[in-house]
Each structure stands twice: as structure tokens, then as C-alpha cells.
Short mmCIF file of C-alpha atoms in Angstrom, two decimals:
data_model
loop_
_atom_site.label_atom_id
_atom_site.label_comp_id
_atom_site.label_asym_id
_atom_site.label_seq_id
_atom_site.Cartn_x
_atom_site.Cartn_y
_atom_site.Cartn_z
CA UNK G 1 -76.97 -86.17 58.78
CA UNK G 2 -76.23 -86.20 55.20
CA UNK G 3 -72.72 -84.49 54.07
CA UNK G 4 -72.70 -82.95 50.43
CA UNK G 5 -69.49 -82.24 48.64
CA UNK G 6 -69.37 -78.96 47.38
CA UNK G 7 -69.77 -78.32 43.58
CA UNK G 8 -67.13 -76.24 41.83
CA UNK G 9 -68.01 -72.76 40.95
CA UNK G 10 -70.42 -73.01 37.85
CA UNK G 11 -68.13 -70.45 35.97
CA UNK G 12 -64.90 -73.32 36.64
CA UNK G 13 -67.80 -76.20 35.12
CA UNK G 14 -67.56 -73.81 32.60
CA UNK G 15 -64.29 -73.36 31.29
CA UNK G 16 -63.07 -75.77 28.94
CA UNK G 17 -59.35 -75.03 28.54
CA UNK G 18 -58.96 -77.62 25.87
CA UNK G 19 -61.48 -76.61 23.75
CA UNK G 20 -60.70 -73.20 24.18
CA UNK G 21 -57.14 -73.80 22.80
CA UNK G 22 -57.52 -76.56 20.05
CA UNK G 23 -60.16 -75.31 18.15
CA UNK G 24 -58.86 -71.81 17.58
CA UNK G 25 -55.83 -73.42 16.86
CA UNK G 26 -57.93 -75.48 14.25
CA UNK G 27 -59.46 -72.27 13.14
CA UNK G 28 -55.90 -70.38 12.45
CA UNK G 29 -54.83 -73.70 10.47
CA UNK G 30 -57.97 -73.40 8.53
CA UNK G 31 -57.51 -69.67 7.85
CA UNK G 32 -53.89 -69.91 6.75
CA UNK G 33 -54.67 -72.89 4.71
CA UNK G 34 -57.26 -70.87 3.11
CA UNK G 35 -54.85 -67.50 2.47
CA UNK G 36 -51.50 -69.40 1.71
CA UNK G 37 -51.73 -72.39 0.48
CA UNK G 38 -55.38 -72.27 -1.51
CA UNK G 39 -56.85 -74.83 1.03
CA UNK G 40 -54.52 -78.07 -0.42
CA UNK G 41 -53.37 -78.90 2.69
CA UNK G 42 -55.41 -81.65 4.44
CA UNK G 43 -56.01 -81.11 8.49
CA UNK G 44 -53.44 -81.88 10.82
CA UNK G 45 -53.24 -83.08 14.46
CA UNK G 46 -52.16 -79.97 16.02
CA UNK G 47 -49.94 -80.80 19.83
CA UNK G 48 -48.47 -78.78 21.83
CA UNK G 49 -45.16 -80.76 23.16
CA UNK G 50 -41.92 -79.05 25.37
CA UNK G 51 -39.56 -79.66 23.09
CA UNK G 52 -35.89 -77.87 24.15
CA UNK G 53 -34.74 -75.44 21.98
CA UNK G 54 -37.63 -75.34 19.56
CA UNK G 55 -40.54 -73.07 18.84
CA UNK G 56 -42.32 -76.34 16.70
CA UNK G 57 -41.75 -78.90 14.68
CA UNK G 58 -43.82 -81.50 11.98
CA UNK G 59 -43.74 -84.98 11.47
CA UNK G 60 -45.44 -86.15 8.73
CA UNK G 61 -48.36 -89.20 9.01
CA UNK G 62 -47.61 -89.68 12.89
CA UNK G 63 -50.54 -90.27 14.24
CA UNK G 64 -53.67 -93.04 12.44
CA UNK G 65 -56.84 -93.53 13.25
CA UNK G 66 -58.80 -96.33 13.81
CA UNK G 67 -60.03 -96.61 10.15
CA UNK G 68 -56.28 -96.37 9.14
CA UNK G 69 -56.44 -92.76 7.83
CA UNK G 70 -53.02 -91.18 9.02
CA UNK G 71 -52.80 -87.67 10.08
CA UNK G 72 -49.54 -85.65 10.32
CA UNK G 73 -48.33 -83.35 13.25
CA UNK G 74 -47.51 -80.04 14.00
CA UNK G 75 -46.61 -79.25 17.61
CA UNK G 76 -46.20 -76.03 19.36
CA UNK G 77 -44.03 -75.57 21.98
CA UNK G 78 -46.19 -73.85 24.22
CA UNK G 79 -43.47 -72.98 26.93
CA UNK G 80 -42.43 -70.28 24.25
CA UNK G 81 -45.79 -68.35 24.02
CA UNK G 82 -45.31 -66.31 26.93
CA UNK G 83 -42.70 -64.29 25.85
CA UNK G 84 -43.63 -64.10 21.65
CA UNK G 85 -46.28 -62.07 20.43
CA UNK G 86 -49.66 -63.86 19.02
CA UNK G 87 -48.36 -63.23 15.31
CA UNK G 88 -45.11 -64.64 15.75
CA UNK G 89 -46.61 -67.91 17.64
CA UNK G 90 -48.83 -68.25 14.47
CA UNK G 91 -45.71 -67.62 12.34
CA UNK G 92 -44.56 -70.96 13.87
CA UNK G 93 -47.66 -72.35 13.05
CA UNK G 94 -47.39 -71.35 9.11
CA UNK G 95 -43.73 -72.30 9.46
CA UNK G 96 -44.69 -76.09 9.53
CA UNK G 97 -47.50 -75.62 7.68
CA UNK G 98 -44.48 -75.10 4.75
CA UNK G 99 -43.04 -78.35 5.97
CA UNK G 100 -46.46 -80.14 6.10
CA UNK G 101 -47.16 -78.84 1.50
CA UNK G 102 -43.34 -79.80 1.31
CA UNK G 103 -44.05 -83.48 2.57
CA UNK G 104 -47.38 -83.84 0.43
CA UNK G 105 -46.48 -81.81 -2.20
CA UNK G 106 -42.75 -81.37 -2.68
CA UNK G 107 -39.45 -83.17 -1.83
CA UNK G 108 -38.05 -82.79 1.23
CA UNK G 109 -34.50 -82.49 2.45
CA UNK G 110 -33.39 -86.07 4.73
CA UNK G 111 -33.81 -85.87 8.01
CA UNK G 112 -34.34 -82.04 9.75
CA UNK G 113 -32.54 -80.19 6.76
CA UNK G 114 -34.09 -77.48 5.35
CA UNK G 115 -33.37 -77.10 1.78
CA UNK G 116 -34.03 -74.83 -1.59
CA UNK G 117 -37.59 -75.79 -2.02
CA UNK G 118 -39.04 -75.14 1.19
CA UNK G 119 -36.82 -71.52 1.62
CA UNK G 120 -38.64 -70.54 -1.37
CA UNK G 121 -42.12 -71.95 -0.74
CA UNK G 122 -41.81 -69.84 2.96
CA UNK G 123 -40.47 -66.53 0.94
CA UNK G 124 -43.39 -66.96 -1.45
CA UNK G 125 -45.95 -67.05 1.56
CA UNK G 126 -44.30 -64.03 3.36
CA UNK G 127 -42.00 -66.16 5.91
CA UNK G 128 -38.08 -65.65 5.09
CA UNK G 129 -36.11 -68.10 6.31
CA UNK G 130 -32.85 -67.52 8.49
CA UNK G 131 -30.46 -69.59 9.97
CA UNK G 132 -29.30 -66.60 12.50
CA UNK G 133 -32.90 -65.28 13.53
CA UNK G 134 -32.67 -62.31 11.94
CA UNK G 135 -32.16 -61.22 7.94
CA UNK G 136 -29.80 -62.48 6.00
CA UNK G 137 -28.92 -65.55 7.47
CA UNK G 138 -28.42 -68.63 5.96
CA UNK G 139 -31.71 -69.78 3.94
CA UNK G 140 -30.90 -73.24 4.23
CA UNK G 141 -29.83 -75.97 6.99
CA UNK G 142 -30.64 -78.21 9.96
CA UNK G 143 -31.51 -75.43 12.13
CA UNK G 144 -33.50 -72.41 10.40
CA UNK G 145 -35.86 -70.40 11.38
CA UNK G 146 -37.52 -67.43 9.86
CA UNK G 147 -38.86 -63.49 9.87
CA UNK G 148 -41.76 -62.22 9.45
CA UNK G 149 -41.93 -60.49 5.85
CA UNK G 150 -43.46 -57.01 6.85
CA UNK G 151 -46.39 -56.46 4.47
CA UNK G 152 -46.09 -60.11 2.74
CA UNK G 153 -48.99 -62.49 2.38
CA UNK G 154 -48.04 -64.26 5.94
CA UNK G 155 -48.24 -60.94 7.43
CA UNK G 156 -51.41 -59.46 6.00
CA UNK G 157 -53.71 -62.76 6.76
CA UNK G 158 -52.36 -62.42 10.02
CA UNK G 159 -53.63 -58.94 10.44
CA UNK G 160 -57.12 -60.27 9.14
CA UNK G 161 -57.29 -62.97 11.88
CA UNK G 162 -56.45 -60.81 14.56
CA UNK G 163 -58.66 -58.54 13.25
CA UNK G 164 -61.50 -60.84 14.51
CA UNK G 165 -60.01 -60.80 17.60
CA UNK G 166 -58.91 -64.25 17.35
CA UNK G 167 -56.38 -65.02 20.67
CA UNK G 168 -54.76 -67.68 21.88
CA UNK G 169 -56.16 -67.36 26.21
CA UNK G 170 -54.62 -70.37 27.37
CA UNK G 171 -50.58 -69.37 28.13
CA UNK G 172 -48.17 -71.47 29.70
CA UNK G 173 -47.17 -70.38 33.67
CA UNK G 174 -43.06 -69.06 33.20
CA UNK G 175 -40.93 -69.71 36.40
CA UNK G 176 -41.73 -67.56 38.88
CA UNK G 177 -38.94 -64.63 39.37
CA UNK G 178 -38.76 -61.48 41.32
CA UNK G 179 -38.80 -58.53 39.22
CA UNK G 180 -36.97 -55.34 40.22
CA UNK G 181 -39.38 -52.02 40.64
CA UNK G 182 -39.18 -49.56 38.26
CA UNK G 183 -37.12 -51.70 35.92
CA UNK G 184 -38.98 -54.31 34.36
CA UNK G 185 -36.47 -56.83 34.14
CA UNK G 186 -36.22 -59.94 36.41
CA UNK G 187 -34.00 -59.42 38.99
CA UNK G 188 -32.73 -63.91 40.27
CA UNK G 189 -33.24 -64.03 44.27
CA UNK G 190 -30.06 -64.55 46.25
CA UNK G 191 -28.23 -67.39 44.63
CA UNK G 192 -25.53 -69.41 46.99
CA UNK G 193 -23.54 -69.81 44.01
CA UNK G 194 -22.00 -66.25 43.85
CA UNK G 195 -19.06 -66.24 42.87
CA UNK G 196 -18.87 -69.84 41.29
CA UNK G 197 -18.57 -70.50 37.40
CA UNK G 198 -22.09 -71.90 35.74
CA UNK G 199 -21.71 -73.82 32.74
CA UNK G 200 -24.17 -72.04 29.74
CA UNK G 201 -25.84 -73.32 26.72
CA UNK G 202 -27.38 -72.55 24.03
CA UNK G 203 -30.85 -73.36 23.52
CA UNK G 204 -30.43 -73.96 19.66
CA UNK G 205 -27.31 -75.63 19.15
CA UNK G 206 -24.58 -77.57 21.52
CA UNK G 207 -22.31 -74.13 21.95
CA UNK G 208 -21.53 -74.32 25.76
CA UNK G 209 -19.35 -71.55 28.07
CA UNK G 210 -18.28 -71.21 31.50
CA UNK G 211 -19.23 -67.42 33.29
CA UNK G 212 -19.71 -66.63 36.74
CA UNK G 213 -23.35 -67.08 37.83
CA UNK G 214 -25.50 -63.98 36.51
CA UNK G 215 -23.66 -63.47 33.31
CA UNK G 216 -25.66 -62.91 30.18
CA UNK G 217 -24.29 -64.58 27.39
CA UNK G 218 -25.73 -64.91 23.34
CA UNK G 219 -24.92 -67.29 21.23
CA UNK G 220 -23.73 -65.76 18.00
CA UNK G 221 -24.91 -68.05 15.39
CA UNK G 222 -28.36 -68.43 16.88
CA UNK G 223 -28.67 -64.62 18.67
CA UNK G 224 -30.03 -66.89 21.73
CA UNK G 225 -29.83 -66.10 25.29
CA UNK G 226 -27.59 -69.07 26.52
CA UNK G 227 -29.13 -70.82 29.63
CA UNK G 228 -27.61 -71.88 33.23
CA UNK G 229 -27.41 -75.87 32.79
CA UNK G 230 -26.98 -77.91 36.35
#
């Protein structure tokens, strides 16, 4: 009697998760290159890595091939994607682009400081920079992030990408939660901690606060929710 294992479903043989993700990631580097930065910028080795706190970061000639060549990095955190919209996940993208021309092209600031030249190399491209998350924040710093220029270059060459209907179909799973009907909002199961203080952080800097268990609390600096920490 001969025993077969089952094949998976052809349509699982199929799939191909990876490829489905990195190359259109290769193709929105490749198109931004193209619209922002006149196609100077040599290829990257595009991640995606969890890293607390951040949307992405660069680090310049971290990976080398065989031959020697070096590559630099630009990761995505890809635990973020679920709850940003496609252009703002590909703002993140163009964000490191800026530090990846900085580091081949410009001078930049020691260690994770942002300085002048980069704030005005990410204005210039439609990205401005903001140390609060929203305008008129600080331009400059260890921590900045940026907005989305509405109508600036960043912003139309996004349009013409999506316009192909170029997506991102591989998302990250959130932790599960129990939303309330009618609401929309996620409503935590029964926690045995009612009543008890939780210690909160946030996600962006060391800021930490003590609240009873289903407080909602922002940091001001950062306009980040602050999270429950163990």
C-alpha cells in the first residue's frame, strides 16, 4: 500500500510572499530615485527589521558582497504598516532615501542627528521635517520625523505610483483585540489588573507615567500614544 503526502494547494505553490514584497519595494526605490533624486542614488538592500519606536532607519555600507561591493540599508519597520496608509509607508521609504544622498553625497550629522543639510534636502523633495509629528516642529535633532508636503514633489510621484496600482499585499498580523460593535475602536478583554497602576511609555523617547490600567496617555513632544510596559 503506498501512502502519498498530500501536495499543498497549487494556488499556496504559488504565492511567493517574498518576492511579492521585495521587488515592489525595489520598484518604489527605483521610481523615487528616478522623480527625486535624478537616479544618483545607487540600489540599496531594502529590510524590513522590528525596530521599537521607529518607522525606519539607514545605515550606510552595512551589508558586502562576496566581490567586496558594499551596499547600504534601509529597513522598514513593517509592524507599523498596518495602521499607516501606503503613501505614508513610502514616505518612510523616501525619508531614508534623504539619509542614504546625505551619506554619498553630503555630510552628515554624528551619530542619529539630523541636521541643516538633510532638513533642507527633505523640504526640497516635498518631505518637511518635524521633530513633534506634525508642522512646525523642530527641523533638526536626534529624533525627527516628517509630513507629507501636500502637492510637493514627494507627494505628486506618489500619486503617479499609486496610480499604477502599485501596493504593498504583504501586511504584518497586529495583536489580536476585540473590537466593540458599532464603534470601531478596540475595546481590551477583561484585564485582572483593574484597578492597579501600569507604568506607560513612550514609543519615541524614554518619557514614562504611571495611570491606572486603560488610560490613554500622549506624549507631548512626540504626539505618541504611550504604551503599557510589563
Amino acid at each position: 500500500m503506498n501512502i502519498h503526502t498530500p501536495l499543498p494547494a497549487t494556488t499556496d505553490i504559488q504565492i511567493k510572499p517574498t518576492r511579492e514584497t521585495y521587488d515592489r519595494l525595489q520598484q518604489a526605490y527605483e521610481h523615487f530615485n528616478k522623480a527625486l533624486f535624478e537616479g544618483t542614488l545607487p540600489n540599496a538592500l531594502i529590510t524590513l527589521q522590528r525596530r521599537k519606536g521607529t518607522f525606519g532607519y539607514f545605515a550606510g555600507a552595512k551589508f558586502q558582497r562576496d566581490d567586496g561591493k558594499p551596499a547600504d540599508e534601509i529597513a522598514l519597520n513593517p509592524a507599523r504598516f498596518h495602521d499607516r496608509s501606503l503613501k505614508e509607508i513610502l514616505s518612510t521609504l523616501v525619508h531614508e532615501m534623504v539619509h542614504l544622498w546625505q551619506h554619498h553625497h553630503g555630510e552628515p550629522g554624528r551619530g542619529r542627528y539630523h541636521n541643516r543639510e538633510w532638513a533642507e534636502k527633505m523640504k526640497a523633495i516635498g518631505l518637511q521635517p518635524t521633530d513633534s509629528g506634525s508642522e512646525g516642529g523642530s527641523e533638526t535633532g536626534e529624533r525627527v520625523s516628517h509630513v507629507i508636503i501636500e502637492k510637493g514633489l514627494f507627494d505628486a510621484a506618489a500619486d503617479k505610483l499609486l496610480a499604477k496600482e502599485f501596493a504593498l499585499v504583504w501586511k504584518e498580523i497586529p495583536e489580536a483585540s476585540i473590537t466593540t460593535e458599532g464603534e470601531g475602536e478596540a475595546q481590551p478583554a477583561a484585564n485582572p489588573k483593574s484597578g492597579q497602576r501600569v507604568r506607560y511609555c513612550c514609543p519615541e523617547c524614554d518619557l514614562k507615567a504611571w495611570a491606572k490600567h486603560d488610560a490613554r496617555l500622549v506624549c507631548g513632544d512626540h504626539m505618541q500614544p504611550m504604551v503599557p510596559k510589563d
